[in-house]
Coordinates of C-alpha atoms and ligand atoms in Angstrom, one line a residue:
M1 CA -10.1 5.8 18.6
S2 CA -7.6 4.8 16.0
E3 CA -4.7 7.0 15.2
Y4 CA -6.1 7.5 11.7
S5 CA -8.9 9.8 10.6
D6 CA -12.4 8.7 11.6
T7 CA -13.4 5.4 10.2
M8 CA -15.6 5.5 7.1
S9 CA -18.6 7.7 7.9
M10 CA -20.4 7.4 4.7
G11 CA -21.5 10.7 3.5
T12 CA -20.0 14.1 3.0
S13 CA -16.6 13.3 4.5
V14 CA -16.0 10.7 1.7
I15 CA -17.4 13.0 -1.0
D16 CA -15.3 15.9 0.3
F17 CA -12.3 13.7 0.2
Y18 CA -13.0 12.6 -3.4
M19 CA -13.4 16.2 -4.5
A20 CA -10.2 17.2 -2.7
S21 CA -8.4 14.5 -4.5
T22 CA -10.0 15.2 -7.9
L23 CA -6.7 16.6 -9.0
C24 CA -3.5 15.3 -7.4
I25 CA -2.4 18.8 -6.7
T26 CA -2.0 20.6 -3.4
S27 CA -2.1 24.4 -2.9
P28 CA 1.2 26.2 -3.5
K29 CA 3.5 26.6 -0.5
N30 CA 3.5 30.3 0.7
P31 CA 7.0 31.7 -0.1
Y32 CA 8.8 34.0 2.4
D33 CA 9.3 37.7 1.7
L34 CA 12.1 40.1 2.7
D35 CA 10.6 41.4 5.9
D36 CA 9.7 38.1 7.4
L37 CA 12.7 35.9 6.7
P38 CA 13.6 33.3 9.3
I39 CA 16.4 34.6 11.6
T40 CA 19.7 32.6 11.9
S41 CA 22.5 32.4 14.4
L42 CA 25.4 30.0 14.9
D43 CA 27.7 28.6 17.6
D44 CA 30.8 26.5 17.1
K45 CA 28.8 23.4 16.3
R46 CA 25.4 24.4 14.8
V47 CA 23.3 26.9 12.9
A48 CA 20.0 27.8 14.6
I49 CA 17.0 29.0 12.5
G50 CA 14.1 30.8 14.1
W51 CA 10.9 30.0 12.1
D52 CA 8.8 32.1 14.5
T53 CA 9.1 33.1 18.1
R54 CA 8.3 29.6 19.4
T55 CA 9.8 27.3 16.7
W56 CA 13.5 26.9 16.2
S57 CA 15.6 24.3 14.3
R58 CA 19.2 23.5 14.9
F59 CA 21.5 22.0 12.2
H60 CA 25.0 20.7 12.8
H61 CA 27.7 22.3 10.6
I62 CA 28.9 18.9 9.4
W63 CA 25.3 17.9 8.6
L64 CA 24.7 21.0 6.6
R65 CA 28.0 20.6 4.6
D66 CA 27.2 16.9 4.0
H67 CA 23.8 17.8 2.7
C68 CA 24.8 20.7 0.3
R69 CA 22.3 20.8 -2.5
C70 CA 24.5 22.5 -5.1
P71 CA 25.1 20.6 -8.4
T72 CA 28.8 19.9 -7.6
C73 CA 27.8 18.2 -4.3
L74 CA 24.6 16.5 -5.4
H75 CA 24.0 15.2 -9.0
P76 CA 21.2 17.5 -10.3
K77 CA 19.5 14.7 -12.2
T78 CA 20.1 11.5 -10.2
M79 CA 20.1 13.3 -6.8
Q80 CA 23.1 11.2 -5.8
R81 CA 25.8 12.6 -3.5
L82 CA 28.9 13.7 -5.4
L83 CA 30.6 15.2 -2.4
N84 CA 33.1 13.2 -0.5
T85 CA 31.6 13.1 3.0
F86 CA 34.9 11.9 4.4
E87 CA 36.9 15.0 3.2
I88 CA 34.7 17.2 5.4
P89 CA 36.8 18.3 8.4
P90 CA 34.9 17.1 11.6
D91 CA 35.1 20.6 13.1
I92 CA 34.0 22.4 10.0
R93 CA 32.4 25.8 10.7
P94 CA 30.9 28.3 8.2
I95 CA 32.7 31.6 7.4
M96 CA 29.2 33.2 7.0
V97 CA 25.5 32.4 7.2
E98 CA 22.7 34.6 6.2
S99 CA 18.9 34.5 5.5
S100 CA 18.0 35.2 1.9
L101 CA 14.8 35.0 -0.2
K102 CA 16.1 31.7 -1.6
G103 CA 16.8 30.2 1.8
L104 CA 19.7 29.8 4.2
R105 CA 23.0 30.9 2.5
V106 CA 26.2 29.4 4.0
V107 CA 29.8 30.1 2.9
W108 CA 32.3 27.4 3.9
P109 CA 36.1 28.0 4.3
A110 CA 38.5 26.8 1.7
H111 CA 39.6 23.2 2.3
E112 CA 43.2 23.3 3.4
H113 CA 44.1 19.8 2.0
S114 CA 42.6 20.2 -1.5
E115 CA 42.4 22.6 -4.3
H116 CA 38.8 23.5 -3.5
G117 CA 38.4 27.2 -2.6
E118 CA 35.6 28.6 -0.4
H119 CA 32.3 26.9 -1.0
E120 CA 28.7 28.3 -1.0
S121 CA 25.6 26.3 -0.1
V122 CA 22.0 27.5 -0.3
Y123 CA 19.3 25.5 1.5
S124 CA 15.7 26.4 0.7
W125 CA 13.5 27.2 3.7
E126 CA 11.0 24.6 2.6
W127 CA 13.7 21.9 2.4
L128 CA 15.2 22.9 5.8
K129 CA 11.7 22.7 7.5
E130 CA 10.9 19.4 5.9
N131 CA 14.2 17.9 7.0
S132 CA 14.5 19.5 10.4
Y133 CA 15.7 16.9 12.9
D134 CA 16.2 19.0 16.0
P135 CA 13.3 19.2 16.4
T136 CA 11.3 17.3 13.7
I137 CA 8.6 19.6 12.4
E138 CA 5.2 18.1 11.4
P139 CA 4.4 19.1 7.8
E140 CA 1.3 21.3 7.3
D141 CA -0.3 18.8 4.9
K142 CA 0.5 15.4 6.5
G143 CA 0.1 13.7 3.1
T144 CA -2.8 11.4 2.5
K145 CA -4.8 10.5 5.6
K146 CA -5.9 6.9 5.6
I147 CA -9.6 6.5 5.7
L148 CA -10.5 3.2 7.4
W149 CA -13.6 1.4 6.2
N150 CA -15.9 -1.6 6.7
A151 CA -18.5 -3.4 4.7
R152 CA -20.4 -0.1 4.3
I153 CA -17.8 1.0 1.8
S154 CA -20.0 -0.7 -0.7
Q155 CA -22.1 2.4 -0.8
S156 CA -19.4 4.5 -2.3
P157 CA -16.2 2.5 -3.1
P158 CA -13.1 4.3 -4.5
T159 CA -13.3 3.8 -8.3
I160 CA -11.6 5.1 -11.4
S161 CA -12.2 4.5 -15.1
Y162 CA -9.6 2.6 -17.2
N163 CA -10.4 5.2 -19.9
D164 CA -9.1 8.0 -17.7
V165 CA -5.9 6.3 -16.6
L166 CA -5.1 5.3 -20.2
K167 CA -5.5 8.9 -21.5
P168 CA -2.3 10.2 -23.0
G169 CA -0.2 12.9 -21.4
E170 CA -1.0 14.9 -18.3
E171 CA -4.7 13.9 -18.2
G172 CA -3.8 10.3 -17.9
E173 CA -1.0 11.1 -15.3
Q174 CA -3.4 13.1 -13.2
A175 CA -5.9 10.2 -13.3
L176 CA -3.1 7.9 -12.3
C177 CA -2.1 10.2 -9.5
K178 CA -5.7 10.2 -8.2
W179 CA -6.0 6.5 -8.6
L180 CA -2.8 5.9 -6.5
T181 CA -3.9 8.5 -4.0
N182 CA -7.2 6.6 -3.5
I183 CA -5.2 3.4 -3.0
E184 CA -3.0 5.1 -0.5
T185 CA -6.2 6.4 1.3
F186 CA -8.5 3.4 1.2
G187 CA -6.1 0.6 0.5
F188 CA -8.0 -0.5 -2.6
S189 CA -9.8 0.7 -5.7
F190 CA -12.1 -0.6 -8.4
I191 CA -11.2 0.2 -12.0
T192 CA -14.2 0.2 -14.4
D193 CA -14.4 0.0 -18.2
V194 CA -11.4 -2.4 -18.4
P195 CA -11.6 -4.3 -21.7
P196 CA -12.1 -7.9 -20.5
N197 CA -8.8 -9.3 -21.7
A198 CA -5.4 -9.9 -20.3
A199 CA -3.5 -7.5 -22.6
S200 CA -5.6 -4.4 -21.6
T201 CA -5.4 -5.4 -18.0
E202 CA -1.6 -5.7 -18.2
S203 CA -1.4 -2.3 -19.9
L204 CA -3.4 -0.8 -16.9
V205 CA -1.0 -2.4 -14.4
R206 CA 2.0 -1.2 -16.2
K207 CA 0.8 2.4 -16.0
I208 CA 1.7 2.2 -12.3
S209 CA 5.1 0.5 -12.7
F210 CA 6.9 -2.6 -13.8
I211 CA 5.4 -5.9 -12.6
R212 CA 6.9 -7.9 -9.7
E213 CA 7.8 -11.2 -11.2
T214 CA 7.5 -14.3 -8.8
H215 CA 7.3 -18.1 -9.1
Y216 CA 3.8 -17.6 -10.4
G217 CA 5.1 -15.6 -13.3
G218 CA 4.9 -11.9 -14.2
F219 CA 1.4 -10.9 -15.4
W220 CA -0.6 -14.0 -14.5
E221 CA -3.8 -15.7 -15.5
F222 CA -5.1 -18.5 -13.4
T223 CA -7.9 -20.9 -13.1
S224 CA -8.7 -24.0 -11.0
N225 CA -6.3 -26.4 -12.6
L226 CA -3.4 -26.5 -10.1
A227 CA -1.1 -25.1 -12.9
K228 CA 0.9 -23.7 -9.9
G229 CA 1.3 -25.4 -6.6
D230 CA -1.1 -23.1 -4.7
T231 CA -4.7 -23.4 -3.6
A232 CA -5.5 -20.2 -5.5
Y233 CA -5.3 -22.6 -8.5
T234 CA -8.2 -24.7 -7.2
N235 CA -11.9 -23.9 -6.6
I236 CA -11.9 -23.9 -2.9
A237 CA -12.7 -21.0 -0.6
L238 CA -9.7 -18.9 0.4
G239 CA -10.1 -17.0 3.7
A240 CA -9.1 -13.5 4.3
H241 CA -5.3 -13.1 3.7
T242 CA -2.5 -11.0 2.3
D243 CA -0.3 -12.5 -0.3
N244 CA 3.4 -13.4 -0.2
T245 CA 3.7 -13.8 3.6
Y246 CA 6.5 -16.2 2.7
F247 CA 8.6 -13.4 1.1
T248 CA 10.8 -11.0 3.0
D249 CA 9.1 -8.2 1.1
P250 CA 5.4 -9.1 0.2
C251 CA 4.1 -7.4 -2.9
G252 CA 2.8 -3.9 -2.4
L253 CA -0.2 -4.0 -4.8
Q254 CA -2.2 -6.9 -6.3
L255 CA -4.6 -6.4 -9.1
F256 CA -7.4 -8.9 -10.0
H257 CA -9.6 -8.8 -13.1
L258 CA -12.1 -11.6 -13.6
L259 CA -12.1 -12.5 -17.3
E260 CA -14.6 -15.3 -17.3
H261 CA -16.8 -17.4 -15.1
S262 CA -19.2 -19.8 -16.7
A263 CA -21.0 -22.9 -15.5
S264 CA -19.3 -25.2 -18.0
E265 CA -16.2 -27.0 -16.8
S266 CA -13.7 -26.2 -19.6
S267 CA -11.0 -28.7 -20.4
S268 CA -8.5 -26.4 -18.7
S269 CA -10.0 -26.5 -15.3
T270 CA -10.3 -29.8 -13.4
T271 CA -11.9 -30.3 -10.1
Y272 CA -9.3 -31.0 -7.5
T273 CA -9.6 -34.6 -6.5
S274 CA -9.3 -35.4 -2.8
T275 CA -11.4 -37.0 -0.1
T276 CA -14.8 -35.2 0.1
Y277 CA -15.2 -33.6 3.5
P278 CA -18.6 -32.5 4.9
N279 CA -18.9 -28.7 4.8
T280 CA -19.2 -28.5 8.6
K281 CA -16.4 -26.0 8.6
F282 CA -18.1 -23.6 6.4
P283 CA -21.8 -23.9 7.2
N284 CA -22.5 -20.5 5.7
L285 CA -20.1 -20.5 2.9
Y286 CA -22.4 -22.2 0.4
A287 CA -25.5 -20.5 1.6
S288 CA -25.3 -17.8 -1.1
S289 CA -22.9 -19.4 -3.5
A290 CA -22.2 -22.6 -5.2
S291 CA -22.5 -25.9 -3.3
P292 CA -20.2 -28.5 -4.7
T293 CA -22.2 -30.9 -6.8
S294 CA -22.1 -34.5 -5.9
N295 CA -19.4 -35.2 -8.5
D296 CA -17.3 -32.3 -7.3
T297 CA -14.8 -33.3 -4.7
Q298 CA -13.6 -30.7 -2.3
I299 CA -10.7 -30.5 0.1
T300 CA -11.3 -28.5 3.2
S301 CA -9.6 -25.2 3.0
S302 CA -8.7 -22.9 5.9
T303 CA -11.2 -22.3 8.6
N304 CA -11.0 -18.6 8.0
S305 CA -13.2 -18.7 4.9
P306 CA -15.5 -15.8 3.9
N307 CA -18.5 -15.5 6.1
A308 CA -20.8 -15.4 3.0
S309 CA -23.8 -16.1 5.0
S310 CA -27.1 -16.0 3.1
S311 CA -27.8 -12.7 4.9
S312 CA -24.6 -11.0 3.6
S313 CA -25.3 -9.1 0.4
V314 CA -22.9 -9.7 -2.4
F315 CA -21.9 -6.4 -4.0
T316 CA -21.7 -6.4 -7.8
P317 CA -19.8 -3.5 -9.2
S318 CA -21.9 -3.5 -12.3
S319 CA -24.2 -1.1 -10.4
L320 CA -21.1 0.9 -9.5
S321 CA -21.2 4.6 -9.5
S322 CA -18.9 6.8 -7.5
P323 CA -18.1 10.5 -7.3
A324 CA -14.5 9.5 -7.7
T325 CA -15.0 8.7 -11.3
Q326 CA -14.4 11.4 -13.9
G327 CA -17.6 12.5 -15.6
A328 CA -20.6 10.2 -15.8
D329 CA -21.2 7.3 -13.4
A330 CA -19.1 4.4 -14.3
T331 CA -21.7 1.7 -14.6
V332 CA -20.3 -1.4 -16.2
S333 CA -22.4 -1.8 -19.3
S334 CA -23.5 -5.3 -20.3
S335 CA -21.4 -4.8 -23.4
S336 CA -18.3 -5.1 -21.2
Y337 CA -18.5 -8.8 -21.4
P338 CA -20.5 -11.3 -23.4
A339 CA -23.4 -12.8 -21.4
S340 CA -21.9 -16.2 -21.8
S341 CA -19.0 -15.4 -19.5
A342 CA -21.0 -13.3 -17.1
P343 CA -20.7 -14.8 -13.6
N344 CA -23.7 -15.2 -11.4
S345 CA -23.5 -15.7 -7.7
S346 CA -24.8 -19.2 -7.8
L347 CA -21.4 -20.2 -9.2
G348 CA -19.6 -18.7 -6.2
G349 CA -16.2 -17.2 -6.6
Q350 CA -17.1 -13.9 -4.9
T351 CA -14.1 -11.7 -3.9
L352 CA -13.7 -10.8 -0.3
L353 CA -12.0 -7.5 0.8
I354 CA -11.3 -6.5 4.4
D355 CA -9.5 -3.3 5.6
G356 CA -6.9 -4.8 7.9
F357 CA -6.1 -1.4 9.3
Y358 CA -9.8 -1.0 10.3
V359 CA -9.8 -4.4 12.0
A360 CA -6.5 -3.6 13.7
S361 CA -7.8 -0.3 15.0
I362 CA -10.7 -2.2 16.7
L363 CA -8.4 -4.9 18.0
R364 CA -6.0 -2.2 19.4
S365 CA -9.0 -0.5 21.2
L366 CA -10.8 -3.6 22.5
Y367 CA -8.0 -6.2 22.9
P368 CA -4.7 -4.3 23.5
S369 CA -2.9 -7.4 24.8
V370 CA -3.9 -9.3 21.7
Y371 CA -2.7 -6.4 19.5
R372 CA 0.6 -6.4 21.3
L373 CA 1.1 -10.1 20.9
L374 CA 0.4 -10.0 17.2
S375 CA 2.9 -7.1 17.0
E376 CA 5.6 -9.1 18.8
I377 CA 5.3 -12.8 17.9
R378 CA 7.0 -13.8 14.6
I379 CA 5.1 -16.2 12.5
P380 CA 6.9 -18.2 9.8
A381 CA 5.4 -18.8 6.4
H382 CA 6.3 -20.9 3.4
A383 CA 5.4 -21.5 -0.2
A384 CA 6.4 -25.0 -1.2
G385 CA 4.1 -25.8 -4.1
E386 CA 6.7 -25.1 -6.8
R387 CA 9.5 -26.9 -4.9
D388 CA 10.8 -28.7 -8.0
S389 CA 11.2 -25.5 -10.0
A390 CA 11.4 -22.4 -7.9
G391 CA 12.3 -24.3 -4.7
I392 CA 10.8 -23.7 -1.2
F393 CA 10.2 -20.1 -0.1
S394 CA 10.3 -19.7 3.7
T395 CA 10.7 -16.7 6.0
G396 CA 12.6 -18.7 8.6
E397 CA 11.5 -17.4 12.0
G398 CA 9.0 -15.2 10.2
Y399 CA 7.4 -11.8 10.7
T400 CA 4.8 -10.4 13.0
V401 CA 1.1 -10.1 11.8
L402 CA 1.2 -6.3 12.6
S403 CA 4.2 -4.1 11.9
H404 CA 4.8 -0.5 12.9
N405 CA 7.1 2.4 11.9
A406 CA 9.3 4.3 14.3
S407 CA 6.4 6.5 15.4
G408 CA 4.4 3.4 16.3
E409 CA 2.0 3.8 13.4
L410 CA 0.7 0.5 11.9
I411 CA 2.3 0.1 8.5
Q412 CA 1.6 -3.5 7.6
V413 CA -0.8 -6.4 8.2
R414 CA 0.8 -9.7 7.1
W415 CA -1.6 -12.6 7.5
N416 CA -2.3 -15.9 5.7
N417 CA -3.3 -18.8 7.9
D418 CA -3.0 -21.3 5.0
D419 CA 0.6 -20.4 4.3
R420 CA 1.6 -20.2 8.0
S421 CA 4.4 -22.6 8.8
V422 CA 5.3 -24.6 11.8
L423 CA 5.5 -22.3 14.8
S424 CA 8.6 -23.7 16.5
S425 CA 10.2 -20.7 18.0
I426 CA 7.4 -19.7 20.3
S427 CA 7.9 -19.6 24.1
P428 CA 5.9 -22.5 25.6
S429 CA 4.3 -20.1 28.0
L430 CA 2.8 -18.1 25.1
V431 CA 1.3 -21.0 23.1
E432 CA -2.3 -20.8 24.5
E433 CA -2.3 -17.0 24.6
F434 CA -1.1 -17.0 20.9
Y435 CA -4.0 -19.2 19.8
T436 CA -6.4 -17.0 21.8
A437 CA -4.9 -14.0 20.0
L438 CA -5.4 -15.6 16.6
R439 CA -9.0 -16.5 17.4
T440 CA -9.7 -13.0 18.5
F441 CA -8.1 -11.5 15.4
H442 CA -10.0 -14.0 13.2
S443 CA -13.3 -13.3 14.9
L444 CA -12.9 -9.6 14.1
L445 CA -11.8 -10.3 10.5
T446 CA -14.8 -12.5 9.8
T447 CA -17.7 -10.3 11.0
P448 CA -20.3 -9.1 8.5
D449 CA -19.2 -5.6 9.6
S450 CA -15.6 -6.2 8.3
E451 CA -16.3 -8.3 5.3
F452 CA -16.9 -6.5 2.0
L453 CA -18.0 -9.3 -0.4
I454 CA -18.1 -8.4 -4.1
Q455 CA -19.0 -10.3 -7.2
L456 CA -16.4 -9.1 -9.7
T457 CA -17.5 -9.0 -13.3
P458 CA -15.4 -8.9 -16.5
G459 CA -14.7 -5.2 -17.2
T460 CA -14.3 -4.2 -13.5
A461 CA -10.9 -4.9 -11.9
V462 CA -9.9 -4.4 -8.3
I463 CA -6.5 -3.5 -6.9
V464 CA -5.5 -3.8 -3.3
D465 CA -2.7 -2.6 -1.1
N466 CA -1.4 -6.0 0.0
H467 CA 0.2 -4.4 3.1
R468 CA -3.2 -3.3 4.4
V469 CA -6.2 -4.9 2.7
L470 CA -6.8 -8.6 3.1
H471 CA -8.6 -10.5 0.3
G472 CA -10.1 -13.9 -0.2
R473 CA -12.8 -15.7 -2.3
T474 CA -15.7 -18.0 -1.8
A475 CA -15.6 -21.5 -3.2
F476 CA -16.9 -21.8 -6.8
V477 CA -17.8 -24.2 -9.5
G478 CA -17.5 -23.8 -13.2
N479 CA -14.9 -22.4 -15.4
R480 CA -13.4 -19.3 -13.8
R481 CA -10.5 -17.3 -15.3
M482 CA -8.8 -14.5 -13.3
C483 CA -5.8 -12.4 -14.4
G484 CA -3.7 -9.8 -12.6
A485 CA -0.3 -8.9 -11.3
Y486 CA 1.8 -7.9 -8.3
I487 CA 3.6 -4.5 -8.0
G488 CA 6.2 -3.9 -5.3
K489 CA 5.5 -1.4 -2.5
D490 CA 8.6 0.7 -3.3
E491 CA 7.5 0.9 -7.0
W492 CA 4.0 2.2 -6.5
K493 CA 5.0 4.6 -3.7
A494 CA 7.8 6.0 -5.9
K495 CA 5.4 6.5 -8.8
L496 CA 3.0 8.4 -6.6
R497 CA 5.8 10.5 -5.1
G498 CA 7.0 11.4 -8.6
L499 CA 3.6 12.3 -9.8
R500 CA 3.0 14.5 -6.8
E501 CA 6.4 16.2 -7.1
K502 CA 5.8 16.9 -10.7
Y503 CA 2.4 18.5 -10.3
E504 CA 3.2 20.4 -7.1
V505 CA 6.3 21.9 -8.9
R506 CA 4.1 22.7 -11.9
I507 CA 1.5 24.5 -9.7
N508 CA 4.1 26.4 -7.7
G509 CA 5.6 27.7 -11.0
H510 CA 9.2 26.7 -10.3
Ligands
LIG601 C1 -2.1 -14.3 -7.4 N1 -1.7 -15.7 -7.8 C2 -2.8 -16.5 -8.2 C3 -0.8 -15.5 -9.0 C4 -0.9 -16.3 -6.8 C5 -1.6 -16.5 -5.5 C6 -0.7 -16.9 -4.4 C7 -1.4 -17.2 -3.2 C8 -0.5 -17.5 -2.0 N2 -1.1 -18.5 -1.1 C9 -0.2 -16.2 -1.3 O1 -0.9 -16.0 -0.3 O2 0.7 -15.5 -1.7
LIG602 O1 -9.3 -16.3 -7.0 C1 -9.4 -15.3 -6.4 O2 -10.4 -14.5 -6.6 C2 -8.4 -14.8 -5.4 C3 -7.2 -15.7 -5.3 C4 -6.3 -15.2 -4.2 O3 -6.7 -15.0 -3.1 C5 -4.9 -15.0 -4.5 O4 -4.6 -15.2 -5.6 O5 -4.2 -14.6 -3.6

């Protein structure tokens, strides 16, 4: 069983979650009162705090002095340290410590080598508990639990309306907070009612944060004209992948909004000329979507293309309705886009989404040695298509497919077989095991259980956590125009943290 909450069990648990996240506000923390304040004691090195008869925390004197929260030691607006850490005597010891309603009150001795007199610090009980290091104390609400999902997510995908996020003031901020909470929980979200144009889509993205500019530009529009040296700018199928595996820090979020897909080949999109290969590699790929016409030429793309077998249903958000949306169901009305640009699945170009954390949790359970190998072997990647302008991006010896935090929790899936470079730093004894591991991972990625295939339509965008959810696309014909942008992981996490802090403070009334 994965270390996350249960995988997606469609039904009340999901609805309960949506209702709980309707507002991005958690219940107020219960403050202490005079007759149940934590008890404190100190020795020559540390202050001890008794939270209850079984739970104690110990803080070193020098640590407490270095972390004083007063406005002369910590800038009240920027939260940057003003205190000179290196003036604190290594053997500093409080004159007095006491428990107060506001928290732990400490008085420090005057500093013999400076004009500073005695100094008083007050540390809120909540802050001390959150930052206890001896021992660490699990927070009551462990933040957003990740809900892992598979193809059945199509029954009730996380969704929000553009109209809610773009509302002015607190209403819009609360919708934004819920949107980002859903992304943190599920790793993706649909956004309905998006006016089918680049400008509105860009405004939506910028509600989260500034856009991550790359060699593809800032806010991008793309079609199959090789305007940039990448196969995304062709009409071939792209197997399940995360973007930017050739960057030290792959983008955190990636938004896609299909603006147009029509049968006619517009002047801006040319079919990519190359030797025509039989479609033996993707026997299923064209079953439910476009087969290249005789005058189309196709290059073979990666072998990990979407398993869009004729049996797999293509989910079209236009029938989308979800409890997560505010108010009425968010069905995408036909007025969202003129019929002329409405895509139909015979043209191909379906979008593939896969919860990499879901697949990794199955891999960890069923194939622990494969999971370990993909967590240890570094895989180099490159982007060389813009070598004459941006140069050649490369991650040198590379990064592992699966990355973990200090607690051993999975925090990133980094995978793109097309962009994978020459593996020249692998131990010879591991080569065959490595390819077996890749095949095993690929086989779990490309099952109908894992693959959520959707037909995007103008008016409904999708955003993915690029550190968790893999995406791809089936091959297509015709004129297809997609727009979107990248946002850094730090940026969107910071935005969500700020929104939560603001509303929690508002609710707790301080
Ligand atoms: C999204 N946009 C079309 C602008 C760029 C796509 C880049 C795709 C690249 N192979 C990667 O995996 O990062
Ligand atoms: O064209 C699409 O739908 C997706 C392209 C893609 O996978 C990418 O830009 O990374």
